Every structure is written in structure tokens, then in C-alpha cells.
XYZ file of C-alpha atoms in Angstrom:
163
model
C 90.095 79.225 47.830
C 92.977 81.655 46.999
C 96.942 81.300 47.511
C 97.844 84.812 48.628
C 101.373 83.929 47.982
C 100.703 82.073 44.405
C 98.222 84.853 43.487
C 101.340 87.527 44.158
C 104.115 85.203 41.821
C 101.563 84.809 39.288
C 100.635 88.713 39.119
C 104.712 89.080 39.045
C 104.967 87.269 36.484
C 102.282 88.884 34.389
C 104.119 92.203 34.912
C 107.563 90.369 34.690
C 108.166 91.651 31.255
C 107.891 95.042 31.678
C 108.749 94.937 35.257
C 112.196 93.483 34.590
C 113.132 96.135 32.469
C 112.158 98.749 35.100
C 112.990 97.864 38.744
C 114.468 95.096 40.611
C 111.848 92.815 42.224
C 111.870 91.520 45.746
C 109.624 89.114 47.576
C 108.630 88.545 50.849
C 106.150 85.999 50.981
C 105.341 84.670 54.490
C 103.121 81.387 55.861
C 99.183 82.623 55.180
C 95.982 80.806 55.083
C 94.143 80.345 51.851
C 91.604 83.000 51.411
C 88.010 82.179 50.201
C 87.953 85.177 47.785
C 87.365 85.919 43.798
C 90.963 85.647 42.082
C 90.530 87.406 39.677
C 89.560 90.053 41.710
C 91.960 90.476 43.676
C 94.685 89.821 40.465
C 93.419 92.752 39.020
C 93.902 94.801 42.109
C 98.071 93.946 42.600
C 98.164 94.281 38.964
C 97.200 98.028 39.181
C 99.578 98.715 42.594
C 102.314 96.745 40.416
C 101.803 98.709 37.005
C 101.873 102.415 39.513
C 104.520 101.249 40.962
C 106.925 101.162 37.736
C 104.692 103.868 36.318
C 105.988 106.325 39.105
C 109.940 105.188 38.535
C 109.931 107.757 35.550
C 113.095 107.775 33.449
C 115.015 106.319 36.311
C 117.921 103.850 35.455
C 116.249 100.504 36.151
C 119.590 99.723 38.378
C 117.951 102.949 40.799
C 114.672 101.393 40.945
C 113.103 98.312 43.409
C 109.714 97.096 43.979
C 108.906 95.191 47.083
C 105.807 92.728 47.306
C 104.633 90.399 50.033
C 102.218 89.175 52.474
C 101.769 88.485 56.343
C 99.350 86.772 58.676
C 99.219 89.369 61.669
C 96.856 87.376 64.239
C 93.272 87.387 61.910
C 94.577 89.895 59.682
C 96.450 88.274 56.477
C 98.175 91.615 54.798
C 99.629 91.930 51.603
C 101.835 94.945 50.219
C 102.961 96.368 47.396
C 105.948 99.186 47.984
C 109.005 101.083 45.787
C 111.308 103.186 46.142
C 110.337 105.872 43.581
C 108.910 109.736 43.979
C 106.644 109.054 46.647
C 103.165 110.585 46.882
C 102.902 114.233 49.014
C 99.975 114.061 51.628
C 97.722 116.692 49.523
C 97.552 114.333 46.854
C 97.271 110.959 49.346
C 93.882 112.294 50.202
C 92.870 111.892 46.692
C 94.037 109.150 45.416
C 90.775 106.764 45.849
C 88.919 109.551 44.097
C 87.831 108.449 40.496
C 89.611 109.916 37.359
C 91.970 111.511 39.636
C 95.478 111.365 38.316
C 98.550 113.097 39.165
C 100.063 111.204 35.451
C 100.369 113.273 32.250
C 97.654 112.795 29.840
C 97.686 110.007 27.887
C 99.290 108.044 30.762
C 96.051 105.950 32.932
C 92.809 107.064 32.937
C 92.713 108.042 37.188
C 90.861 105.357 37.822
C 92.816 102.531 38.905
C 93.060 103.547 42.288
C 89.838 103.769 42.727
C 88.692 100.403 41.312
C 91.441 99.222 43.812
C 89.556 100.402 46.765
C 86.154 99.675 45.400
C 87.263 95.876 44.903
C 89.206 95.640 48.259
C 86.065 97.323 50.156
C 83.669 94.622 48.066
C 85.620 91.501 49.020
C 85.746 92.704 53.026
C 89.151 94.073 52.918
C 91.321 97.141 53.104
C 93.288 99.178 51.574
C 95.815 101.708 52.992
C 98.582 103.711 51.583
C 102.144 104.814 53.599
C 103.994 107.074 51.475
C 107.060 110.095 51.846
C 108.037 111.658 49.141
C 111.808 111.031 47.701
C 111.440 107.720 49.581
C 108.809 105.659 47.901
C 105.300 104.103 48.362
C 103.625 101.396 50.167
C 100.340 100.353 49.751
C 98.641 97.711 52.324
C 95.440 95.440 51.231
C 94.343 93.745 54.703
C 91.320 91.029 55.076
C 90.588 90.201 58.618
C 89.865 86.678 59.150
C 86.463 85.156 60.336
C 86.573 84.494 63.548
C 83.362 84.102 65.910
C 82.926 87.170 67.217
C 83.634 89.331 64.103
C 82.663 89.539 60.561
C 85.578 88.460 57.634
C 86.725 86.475 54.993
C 86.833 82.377 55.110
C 89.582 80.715 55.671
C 91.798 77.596 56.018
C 95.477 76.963 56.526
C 97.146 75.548 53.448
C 97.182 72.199 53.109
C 93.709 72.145 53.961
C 91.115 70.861 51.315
């Protein structure tokens, strides 16, 4: 069983070195249910949206820059999100983005493939993945799991505290 919210410190913290020096950090973490899911799955996909998201700050001053993550329960939908406020991502390029080896970073900079292992992860475990972006505003990517219930297919789950 997996702590959304724990899972999104720990990931934080991973990045918190580099991340500290590049953007302001804030967290929303709301009341969700533990999520029968692989970990380290789902680590490696809000490392990726983390590591884009001060990727795409640029030269900024760090002072310019802040990263917003968090998570939800919306009826049997637990949603978490990864957003900042950097370039944004223009809607050509939005319909690429899951693509493999597609990159809009210079060479030497990602391979164009995190992205895609994103979605391919997300889409394995029974969840989503959507992105919201406008360009000059910033980025916000969604990963959703809908909760079993009896009428429709999802993820286990149990309300914290629960064993």
C-alpha cells in the first residue's frame, strides 16, 4: 500500500537539492486513501514531472521560479499534480509530448523519453495522465487513478489508518 502524500515528500526530497537551488517549492497535500500500487513506480514517474519542471525554468533567477505539487481525493478519483510557473508548452508541441524520443530540449539535455515512460507507467498501473499548459504561464500535469468501486474497474484502496 502506497502514501500518495509520503510518496510526493519523499520524491521532494530526492530532487530537494537541485530543486532548492532552482524554484521555490509548494505543497498541497490533501486527506487520500492509500493506494495499492508499485512505489517505485510511481516515484519514478513524479521524479521525471519534477526534474521537467526545473528543466523548463531555464536561466531564470530561482527567486522567479515556483513549483507546485499535491494531491486530491475527488469522489473515486485520488489526483495528484505536478505544476510551475515556467515557459509553458504551445498546443503543437502538447500533442507530442507522450511520443518517444520527442524532445523540445537542446541536445545533450534528456533523451525525449521521459514523458513517455510517464504515460506508459501511469497507463500500466490503471491511471492517467493529463497535461494543462499556456505558454508564459506554466505547466500542470495531472496523474489520476480511479478508485475500485463495484461497478467499475480501479486501483485498491483503503483509508489511512487502515492496515
Amino acid at each position: 500500500w502506497v502514501d500518495i502524500n509520503q510518496l510526493v515528500t519523499q520524491v521532494l526530497k530526492l530532487a530537494g537539492a537541485e530543486l532548492r537551488h532552482r524554484a521555490k517549492v509548494e505543497l498541497d497535500l490533501r486527506p487520500v486513501p492509500l493506494l495499492k500500487l508499485e512505489a517505485n513506480r510511481l516515484t519514478q514517474v513524479l521524479l521525471n514531472l519534477i526534474i521537467n519542471a526545473y528543466q523548463a525554468f531555464g536561466e531564470r533567477a530561482q527567486s522567479e521560479n515556483m513549483l507546485w505539487a499535491g494531491s486530491a481525493r475527488d469522489g473515486n478519483t485520488v489526483r495528484l499534480y505536478v505544476a510551475d510557473n515556467g515557459p509553458g508548452i504551445p498546443k503543437e508541441t502538447q500533442e507530442r509530448i507522450w511520443e518517444p524520443f520527442y524532445t523540445t530540449k537542446p541536445v545533450g539535455v534528456g533523451t525525449g523519453l521521459g514523458l513517455a515512460i510517464c504515460y506508459d507507467i501511469v497507463q500500466g498501473i490503471g491511471g492517467d495522465i493529463a497535461v494543462e499548459s499556456t505558454v508564459g504561464r506554466g505547466t500542470r500535469f495531472t496523474v489520476s487513478f480511479p478508485l475500485k468501486t463495484a461497478t467499475r474497474p480501479g486501483l485498491e484502496w483503503q483509508e489511512s489508518g487502515q492496515s
